Amino acid sequence: MAVLKIVPKLYQEKISEKLKEEISLVTNGEAKYYNRLYKFFQYTDIQCTADINYETRKMYMDSLEKEDISEKYKAELLSLFDRLKIENMPDVYSQGKPFSVEQEFFKQDKLFLLYVPNKKKAQSFRQVVDKNDLLWDLTRIHSSQLVRQTKILLCEILNMDKVQRHRRYFLEPLKALIRFCDKYGIDDIEEMEQADENRFYLYLNKESEIIKKQASKIVEFARRTLFLTDSETNWRACIWYMDRFQFDKSRINASSPVKSLSFINIYEKENRWYLQLYAKYLVGISDLSLSNIRNTISFISQFLKYLDGQSKKVTELEIQDIEGYVSVLDKSDIKYSTFNRYITHMHTFLQFLKMKNIEVLKFYPERFLKKGFSEHNERSVPEKTIAHLIKELPAFPEHLQLMYLILFCTGIRKSEVCTIKSGAFYSQGNESWMRIYQSKMRREKVIPVPSLLVGLVNDYEKKYRIKNGEYLFKNKKGGAFNGQTFSNQMIRECKARGIDCGDYIFRAHDYRHNLATSMYGNGVSIQGVRDYLGHSSENMTKQYIDFMPERIVSAEDKYFSKNQSFKLKGAEDDER
C-alpha cells in the first residue's frame, strides 16, 4: 500500500487516470464534488482508492477544518470521501471470502473498520455515528503478541454473519479488553488468570452498560477463538477447548459433552503448568473419557488450590503438607470413597511428575487411605409417583413421553436415552431388542425390551421422518439431546402437575434402581442384574437394589422350611 505523503510542490500536474475514473463514479461528474477531490489528491501520492487509508482520511478531514464551511457540509463531504473508498473496492473482497490476518488490510498498524475490504461490511459501518470508534490504533499496544491476538479476534468478529448493531456487542467490549490487557501488562489473553478476569470486571465500572453486560462473554469468546485458531496448541492456556482435538467417539458423552478443561483457579504458575502437562498426557496419550479427565483435573486442582493457600510449589512439598491437606479433607463432609479418590489422584499426579524427571515428594498413599463400607441409598421411585406420572404423561410433550417410557421400561442411563439412534429398536421373531452404546462403559450392548415400546419408537421415527442412524431425540442443531435439558424439561412438566418424589421432583437415574430392584425381586440373579445394567462389579449392582421386605420374608420362610430340624433339636436339648 502506498505511503501517504505531501507532494513537495503546490499541485501534481495530473492524478492517475484510474483515480479520475473512481472519483467520477462516485460524484457522477458533478463539478463541485469532483474538483474538490481532484485538488485534494494532487497533494498526495495516492494512485487509486485502494491506497486510501485512515491517514488519508484524517488528512482530508484536517483540510476541511481549515475551510470556512458549515459542519453539515463538512459531514457531507467526508461521507462522500468514504463512499469513494468503499464503492470502488474490488469485487474479490465482496464474494464471501473470510478475513485473515494475512490480508494486506490487517498488516497495517492502524485498522479503520470503515475501510475493511468488503463492500457489504464496510457499508454497515457507515451507520456508526462516531467514526473514531472504528479506529483500532495498534501502535499504542506494548505487546506484539497482544497485537497479533487483536487482529485474530477482529477477523473472527468481522467474519460473523451479523448486522452491525449486533457486531458492536463484540467490538466495543473487545476494545475495552485490549485496553485493559495493555494497561496491566497482560501479553496473552489465553493465559489470563481468574484474578485478571475479576480485575477486568472492576475496570469496566465506568464503561457503558453494553460493555459491562458483555464482559464475561467477550473474555470467553477471546479465549475460545484464540485457542481454536492458533497454528499450534497453547498448552499454557488457562482454558482448553475440546473442539480443537479429534477424539474417538468412545471418549465423548454426546448427551453431555465436555466442552473445556479449566486451570484458571490455580494461581501458582509453576503448579498450574505441572497440571497442564499431566492433562496433556491424559488428553493425548491415555484413552480415558473426557468426563473422567475432567473429574481427574478437578480432584488435583483442589490439592493445588490448597498449596496456593500455603504459598507452596509442588516441588517444595514436605510430608507435613500432605498431612495438612489430608486434615482438610477429613473435616469436609465427603464419603470415604471420595476421600480415597482425592488421595489416589494426588499420588498418581506426583508419580507422573517423577516420570517427567521433576523432583517431588515421594509418599505412600496407603498410610492415608480410609476403610469403610458403601452406604446404601434408597432411591427407587415410589409406585404412587410412577402411577401419577403415567396418568399425566399424555399431556407431556411427545418427545418427553417417549423418553420417559424408554427410561421406565429399560432403566438405561439418562445419557443413553439421549443418544439413542434411529434403528436401535428392532424385533426378531417374537423377541424385541434395543441396541445401545454405553458411553460410561464405552461399549455397545443389546438388551431385551417390550414389543409395545418398539412399536411406539417406530411410529415416532415415521412421524418425524428420522433417518436410520440419526439421533432419535435431537437438539436444535441436530445433535444428541442434552441430558440436563431432558431433566429440566421433565421437572418443569412434573412440577406443573404436582408430581414429586417427596423431597425432590424427578431424577432419571432413580429408575435404574427401580429396574434393578424389580429384576432381583422377580428372581433374576445378582449377576444377571449386573450384566443388564452394564456394571463392572457386583458390589456396584448391589447399590442399585433397594430394601425388599417381601424378598427377605420369602427367603426366611424358604430357609426355615428346609431347616425345621433346628427347632426340633433345640426343643430336645431343652428337654434334656
Coordinates of N, CA, C and O in Angstrom, one line a residue, residues 386-444:
I386 N -45.0 -43.1 40.3 CA -44.9 -43.6 38.9 C -46.4 -43.6 38.3 O -46.6 -43.2 37.2
A387 N -47.3 -44.1 39.1 CA -48.7 -44.1 38.7 C -49.2 -42.7 38.3 O -49.9 -42.6 37.3
H388 N -48.9 -41.8 39.1 CA -49.3 -40.4 38.9 C -48.7 -39.9 37.6 O -49.4 -39.2 36.8
L389 N -47.4 -40.2 37.4 CA -46.7 -39.7 36.2 C -47.3 -40.3 34.9 O -47.5 -39.7 33.9
I390 N -47.5 -41.6 35.0 CA -48.1 -42.4 33.8 C -49.4 -41.8 33.5 O -49.8 -41.6 32.3
K391 N -50.2 -41.5 34.5 CA -51.6 -40.9 34.2 C -51.5 -39.6 33.5 O -52.3 -39.3 32.6
E392 N -50.5 -38.7 33.9 CA -50.4 -37.4 33.4 C -49.5 -37.4 32.1 O -49.5 -36.3 31.4
L393 N -48.9 -38.5 31.8 CA -47.9 -38.5 30.7 C -48.5 -38.0 29.3 O -47.8 -37.3 28.6
P394 N -49.7 -38.4 29.0 CA -50.3 -37.9 27.7 C -50.3 -36.4 27.5 O -50.3 -35.9 26.3
A395 N -50.2 -35.6 28.6 CA -50.2 -34.2 28.5 C -48.8 -33.6 28.3 O -48.6 -32.4 28.0
F396 N -47.7 -34.5 28.4 CA -46.4 -34.0 28.3 C -46.1 -33.9 26.8 O -46.7 -34.5 25.9
P397 N -45.0 -33.1 26.4 CA -44.6 -33.0 25.0 C -44.2 -34.4 24.5 O -43.8 -35.3 25.3
E398 N -44.4 -34.7 23.2 CA -44.3 -36.1 22.7 C -42.9 -36.7 22.9 O -42.8 -37.9 23.2
H399 N -41.9 -35.9 22.7 CA -40.6 -36.4 22.9 C -40.3 -36.9 24.3 O -39.7 -37.9 24.6
L400 N -40.9 -36.1 25.3 CA -40.7 -36.5 26.7 C -41.5 -37.7 27.0 O -41.1 -38.5 27.9
Q401 N -42.7 -37.9 26.4 CA -43.5 -39.1 26.6 C -42.6 -40.3 26.3 O -42.5 -41.3 27.1
L402 N -42.0 -40.3 25.1 CA -41.3 -41.5 24.6 C -40.0 -41.6 25.4 O -39.6 -42.8 25.8
M403 N -39.3 -40.6 25.7 CA -38.1 -40.7 26.5 C -38.3 -41.3 27.9 O -37.6 -42.1 28.4
Y404 N -39.4 -40.8 28.5 CA -39.8 -41.4 29.8 C -40.1 -42.8 29.8 O -39.7 -43.6 30.6
L405 N -40.9 -43.2 28.8 CA -41.3 -44.7 28.6 C -40.0 -45.5 28.4 O -40.0 -46.7 29.0
I406 N -39.1 -45.1 27.6 CA -37.8 -45.8 27.4 C -37.1 -45.9 28.8 O -36.6 -47.0 29.1
L407 N -37.0 -44.8 29.5 CA -36.3 -44.8 30.8 C -37.0 -45.8 31.7 O -36.4 -46.6 32.4
F408 N -38.3 -45.7 31.8 CA -39.1 -46.6 32.7 C -39.0 -48.1 32.4 O -38.8 -48.9 33.3
C409 N -39.0 -48.4 31.1 CA -39.0 -49.8 30.7 C -37.6 -50.4 30.7 O -37.5 -51.6 30.9
T410 N -36.6 -49.6 30.5 CA -35.2 -50.2 30.3 C -34.3 -49.9 31.4 O -33.3 -50.6 31.6
G411 N -34.5 -48.8 32.2 CA -33.6 -48.4 33.2 C -32.2 -48.0 32.8 O -31.3 -48.0 33.5
I412 N -32.1 -47.6 31.5 CA -30.8 -47.2 31.0 C -30.5 -45.8 31.5 O -31.3 -45.1 32.0
R413 N -29.2 -45.4 31.4 CA -28.8 -44.1 31.9 C -29.4 -43.0 31.1 O -29.7 -43.2 29.9
K414 N -29.5 -41.9 31.7 CA -30.0 -40.7 31.0 C -29.2 -40.3 29.8 O -29.8 -40.0 28.7
S415 N -27.9 -40.4 29.9 CA -27.1 -40.1 28.7 C -27.4 -41.1 27.5 O -27.3 -40.8 26.4
E416 N -27.7 -42.4 27.9 CA -28.0 -43.4 26.9 C -29.4 -43.1 26.2 O -29.5 -43.3 25.0
V417 N -30.3 -42.6 27.0 CA -31.6 -42.3 26.5 C -31.5 -41.2 25.4 O -32.0 -41.2 24.3
C418 N -30.6 -40.2 25.8 CA -30.5 -39.0 24.9 C -29.7 -39.3 23.7 O -29.7 -38.5 22.7
T419 N -28.9 -40.4 23.6 CA -28.1 -40.7 22.5 C -28.6 -41.9 21.7 O -27.8 -42.4 20.8
I420 N -29.8 -42.3 21.9 CA -30.3 -43.4 21.1 C -30.4 -43.0 19.6 O -30.8 -41.8 19.4
K421 N -30.1 -43.8 18.7 CA -30.2 -43.5 17.3 C -31.3 -44.3 16.7 O -31.7 -45.4 17.1
S422 N -31.9 -43.7 15.6 CA -32.9 -44.4 14.9 C -32.4 -45.7 14.3 O -31.3 -45.9 13.9
G423 N -33.3 -46.8 14.5 CA -32.9 -48.1 14.1 C -32.4 -48.9 15.3 O -32.1 -50.1 15.1
A424 N -32.3 -48.3 16.4 CA -31.7 -49.0 17.6 C -32.7 -50.1 18.1 O -32.4 -51.1 18.7
F425 N -34.1 -49.8 17.9 CA -35.1 -50.8 18.3 C -35.5 -51.7 17.2 O -35.7 -51.2 16.1
Y426 N -35.5 -53.0 17.4 CA -35.9 -53.9 16.4 C -36.5 -55.2 17.0 O -36.3 -55.5 18.2
S427 N -37.1 -56.0 16.1 CA -37.7 -57.2 16.5 C -37.1 -58.4 15.7 O -36.9 -58.2 14.5
Q428 N -37.0 -59.5 16.3 CA -36.6 -60.7 15.7 C -37.5 -61.9 16.1 O -37.4 -62.3 17.3
G429 N -38.4 -62.3 15.2 CA -39.4 -63.3 15.6 C -40.3 -62.7 16.7 O -40.9 -61.6 16.5
N430 N -40.4 -63.4 17.8 CA -41.3 -62.9 18.9 C -40.5 -62.1 19.9 O -41.1 -61.8 21.0
E431 N -39.3 -61.8 19.7 CA -38.5 -61.1 20.6 C -38.1 -59.7 20.1 O -38.0 -59.4 18.9
S432 N -38.1 -58.7 21.1 CA -37.8 -57.3 20.7 C -36.5 -56.9 21.5 O -36.3 -57.2 22.6
W433 N -35.7 -56.1 20.8 CA -34.4 -55.7 21.3 C -34.1 -54.2 21.1 O -34.7 -53.6 20.3
M434 N -33.2 -53.8 21.9 CA -32.7 -52.4 21.7 C -31.2 -52.4 21.8 O -30.6 -53.0 22.7
R435 N -30.6 -51.8 20.8 CA -29.1 -51.7 20.8 C -28.7 -50.3 21.3 O -29.2 -49.3 20.9
I436 N -27.8 -50.3 22.3 CA -27.4 -49.0 22.9 C -25.9 -49.0 23.0 O -25.2 -50.0 23.1
Y437 N -25.4 -47.7 23.0 CA -24.0 -47.5 23.3 C -23.8 -46.9 24.7 O -24.4 -45.9 25.0
Q438 N -23.1 -47.7 25.6 CA -22.9 -47.2 26.9 C -21.7 -46.4 27.0 O -20.6 -46.9 27.0
S439 N -21.9 -45.0 27.0 CA -20.7 -44.1 27.0 C -19.8 -44.3 28.2 O -18.6 -44.1 28.2
K440 N -20.5 -44.6 29.4 CA -19.7 -44.7 30.6 C -18.8 -46.0 30.6 O -17.7 -46.0 31.1
M441 N -19.4 -47.1 30.0 CA -18.6 -48.3 29.9 C -17.8 -48.4 28.6 O -17.0 -49.3 28.4
R442 N -18.2 -47.5 27.7 CA -17.5 -47.4 26.4 C -17.6 -48.7 25.6 O -16.7 -49.3 25.1
R443 N -18.9 -49.2 25.5 CA -19.1 -50.4 24.7 C -20.6 -50.4 24.3 O -21.4 -49.8 24.9
E444 N -20.8 -51.2 23.2 CA -22.2 -51.3 22.7 C -22.8 -52.6 23.3 O -22.1 -53.6 23.4

